GROMACS .gro file of C-alpha atoms in nm:
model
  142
    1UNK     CA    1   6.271  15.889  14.147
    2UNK     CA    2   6.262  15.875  13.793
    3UNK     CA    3   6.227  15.542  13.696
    4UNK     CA    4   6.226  15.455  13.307
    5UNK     CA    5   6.158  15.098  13.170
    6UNK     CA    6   6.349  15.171  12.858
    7UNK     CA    7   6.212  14.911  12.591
    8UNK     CA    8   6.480  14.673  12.512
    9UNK     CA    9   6.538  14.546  12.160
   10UNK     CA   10   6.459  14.201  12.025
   11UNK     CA   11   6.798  14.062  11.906
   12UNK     CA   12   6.784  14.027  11.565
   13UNK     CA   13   6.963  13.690  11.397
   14UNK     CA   14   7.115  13.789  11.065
   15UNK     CA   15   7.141  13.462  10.864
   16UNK     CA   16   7.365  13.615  10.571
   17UNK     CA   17   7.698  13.550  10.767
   18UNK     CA   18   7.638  13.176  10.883
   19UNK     CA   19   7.447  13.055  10.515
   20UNK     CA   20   7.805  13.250  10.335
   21UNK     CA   21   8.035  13.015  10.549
   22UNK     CA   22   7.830  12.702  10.497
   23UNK     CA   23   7.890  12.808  10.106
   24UNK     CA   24   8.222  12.845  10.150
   25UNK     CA   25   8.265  12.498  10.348
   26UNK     CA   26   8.039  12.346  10.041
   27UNK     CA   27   8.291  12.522   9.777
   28UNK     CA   28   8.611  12.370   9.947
   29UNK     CA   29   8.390  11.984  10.027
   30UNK     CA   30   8.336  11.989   9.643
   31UNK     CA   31   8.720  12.105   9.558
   32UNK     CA   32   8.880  11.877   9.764
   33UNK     CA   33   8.623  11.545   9.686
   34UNK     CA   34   8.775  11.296   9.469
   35UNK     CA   35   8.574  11.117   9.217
   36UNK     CA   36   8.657  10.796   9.126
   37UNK     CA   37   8.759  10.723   8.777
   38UNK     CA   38   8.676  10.426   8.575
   39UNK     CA   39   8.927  10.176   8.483
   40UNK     CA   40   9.006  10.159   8.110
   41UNK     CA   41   9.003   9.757   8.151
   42UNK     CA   42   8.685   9.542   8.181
   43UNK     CA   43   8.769   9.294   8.501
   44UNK     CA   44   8.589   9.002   8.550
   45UNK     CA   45   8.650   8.845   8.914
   46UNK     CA   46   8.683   8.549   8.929
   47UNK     CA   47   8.458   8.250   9.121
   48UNK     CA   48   8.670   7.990   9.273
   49UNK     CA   49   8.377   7.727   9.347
   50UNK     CA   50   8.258   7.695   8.946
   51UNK     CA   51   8.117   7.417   8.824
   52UNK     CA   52   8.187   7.392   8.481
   53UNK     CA   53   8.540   7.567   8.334
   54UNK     CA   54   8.416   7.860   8.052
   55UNK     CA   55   8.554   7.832   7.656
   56UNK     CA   56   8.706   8.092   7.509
   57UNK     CA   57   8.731   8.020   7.177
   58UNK     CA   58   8.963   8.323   7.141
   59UNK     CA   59   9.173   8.348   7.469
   60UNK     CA   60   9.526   8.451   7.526
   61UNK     CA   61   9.662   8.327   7.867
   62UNK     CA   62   9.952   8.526   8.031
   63UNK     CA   63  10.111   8.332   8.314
   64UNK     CA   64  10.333   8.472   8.608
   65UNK     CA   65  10.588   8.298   8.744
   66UNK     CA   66  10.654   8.354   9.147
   67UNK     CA   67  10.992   8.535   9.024
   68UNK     CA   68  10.815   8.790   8.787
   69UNK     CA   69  10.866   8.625   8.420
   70UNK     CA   70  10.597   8.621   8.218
   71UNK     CA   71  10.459   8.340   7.919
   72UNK     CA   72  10.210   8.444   7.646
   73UNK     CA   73  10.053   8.100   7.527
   74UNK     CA   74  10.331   7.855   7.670
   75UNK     CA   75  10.599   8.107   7.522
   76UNK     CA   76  10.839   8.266   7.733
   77UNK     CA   77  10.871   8.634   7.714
   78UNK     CA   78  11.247   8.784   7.719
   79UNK     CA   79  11.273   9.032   7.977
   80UNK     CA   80  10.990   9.168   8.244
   81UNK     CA   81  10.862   9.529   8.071
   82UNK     CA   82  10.536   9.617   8.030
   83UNK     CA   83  10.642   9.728   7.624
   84UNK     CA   84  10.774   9.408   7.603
   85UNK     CA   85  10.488   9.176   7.718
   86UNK     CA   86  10.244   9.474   7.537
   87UNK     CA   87  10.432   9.388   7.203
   88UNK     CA   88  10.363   8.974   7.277
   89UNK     CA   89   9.988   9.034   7.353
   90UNK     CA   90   9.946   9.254   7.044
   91UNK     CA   91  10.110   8.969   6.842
   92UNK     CA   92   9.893   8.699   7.030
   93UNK     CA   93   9.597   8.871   6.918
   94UNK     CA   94   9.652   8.940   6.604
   95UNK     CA   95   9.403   9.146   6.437
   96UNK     CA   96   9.125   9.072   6.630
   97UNK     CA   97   9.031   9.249   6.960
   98UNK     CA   98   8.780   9.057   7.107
   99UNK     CA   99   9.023   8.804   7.266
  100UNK     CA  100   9.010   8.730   7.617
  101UNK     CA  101   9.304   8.758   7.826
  102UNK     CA  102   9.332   8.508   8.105
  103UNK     CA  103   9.608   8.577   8.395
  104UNK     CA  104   9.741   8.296   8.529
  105UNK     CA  105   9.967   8.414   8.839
  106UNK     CA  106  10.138   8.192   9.093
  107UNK     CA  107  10.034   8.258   9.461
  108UNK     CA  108  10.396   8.361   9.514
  109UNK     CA  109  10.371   8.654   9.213
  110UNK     CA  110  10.439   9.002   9.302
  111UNK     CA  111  10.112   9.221   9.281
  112UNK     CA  112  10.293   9.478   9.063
  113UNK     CA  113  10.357   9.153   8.810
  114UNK     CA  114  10.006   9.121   8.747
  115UNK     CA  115   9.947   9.488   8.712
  116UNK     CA  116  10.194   9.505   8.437
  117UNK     CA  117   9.999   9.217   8.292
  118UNK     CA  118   9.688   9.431   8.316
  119UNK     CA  119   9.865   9.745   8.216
  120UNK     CA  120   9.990   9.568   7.881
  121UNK     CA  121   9.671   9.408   7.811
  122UNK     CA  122   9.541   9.780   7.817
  123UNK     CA  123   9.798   9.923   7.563
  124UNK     CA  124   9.757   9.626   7.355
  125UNK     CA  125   9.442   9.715   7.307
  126UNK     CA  126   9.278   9.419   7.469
  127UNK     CA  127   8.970   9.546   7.725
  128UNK     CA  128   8.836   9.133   7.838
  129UNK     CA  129   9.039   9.075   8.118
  130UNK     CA  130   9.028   8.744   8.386
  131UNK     CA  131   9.170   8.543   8.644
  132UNK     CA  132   9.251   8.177   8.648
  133UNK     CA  133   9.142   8.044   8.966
  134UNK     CA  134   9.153   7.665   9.129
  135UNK     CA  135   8.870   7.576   9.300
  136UNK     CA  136   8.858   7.487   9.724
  137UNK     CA  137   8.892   7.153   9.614
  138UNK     CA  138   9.250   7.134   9.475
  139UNK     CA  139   9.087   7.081   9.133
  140UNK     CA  140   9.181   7.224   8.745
  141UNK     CA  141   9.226   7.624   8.690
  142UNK     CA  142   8.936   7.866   8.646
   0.00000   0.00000   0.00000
């Protein structure tokens, strides 16, 4: 009998197939990551248990009313459009752009009423941008 031990072969691991797929799953990670994107408006949040109320010596306050009509300063606005409260905040403010814009919203206020107060403030042209708060205590705004 003829017996030959015929030398086997060490496998040999090719990395160039498994490092192109983890490129390929880096390539679509990257593509399909979304970035976030920086608002075009400044937000302060607001702290409910202050002390001492802040002065703004130039501040425009917007108020919301639970059924979605908006006041610039004490004066009612005609209609609910974002143009239409943009146009009030651009006369509020005049020529200056440094004002402050304070949102005043009842509890009851739709969310999309405040972002149309935000989203006018923006085309206005006004980047400060708070909320009125009342304290814990049942005390004044801010």
């Amino acid at each position: 009998m003829n017996f030959h031990h015929r030398r086997s072969e060490e496998p040999e691991i090719n990395l160039i197939p498994f490092i192109d797929v983890l490129l390929v799953i880096l390539i679509f990670l990257m593509l399909s990551t979304t970035y976030s994107k920086f608002t075009e408006l400044k937000v302060n949040l607001p702290v409910a248990d202050a002390d001492a109320s802040r002065d703004y010596p130039r501040e425009i306050i917007v108020a919301v009313s639970g059924d979605g009509r908006y006041a610039v300063n004490k004066q009612a606005i005609d209609g609910r459009s974002v143009d239409g409260l943009a146009a009030a905040l651009r006369q509020a403010a005049g020529d200056g752009k440094e004002h402050v814009v304070i949102v005043s919203a009842d509890a009851t206020a739709a969310h999309q009423s405040v972002i149309n107060v935000m989203d006018a403030a923006r085309r206005a042209g006004l980047s400060q941008l708070t909320f009125a708060t009342q304290s814990s205590t049942g005390g004044g705004a801010r």
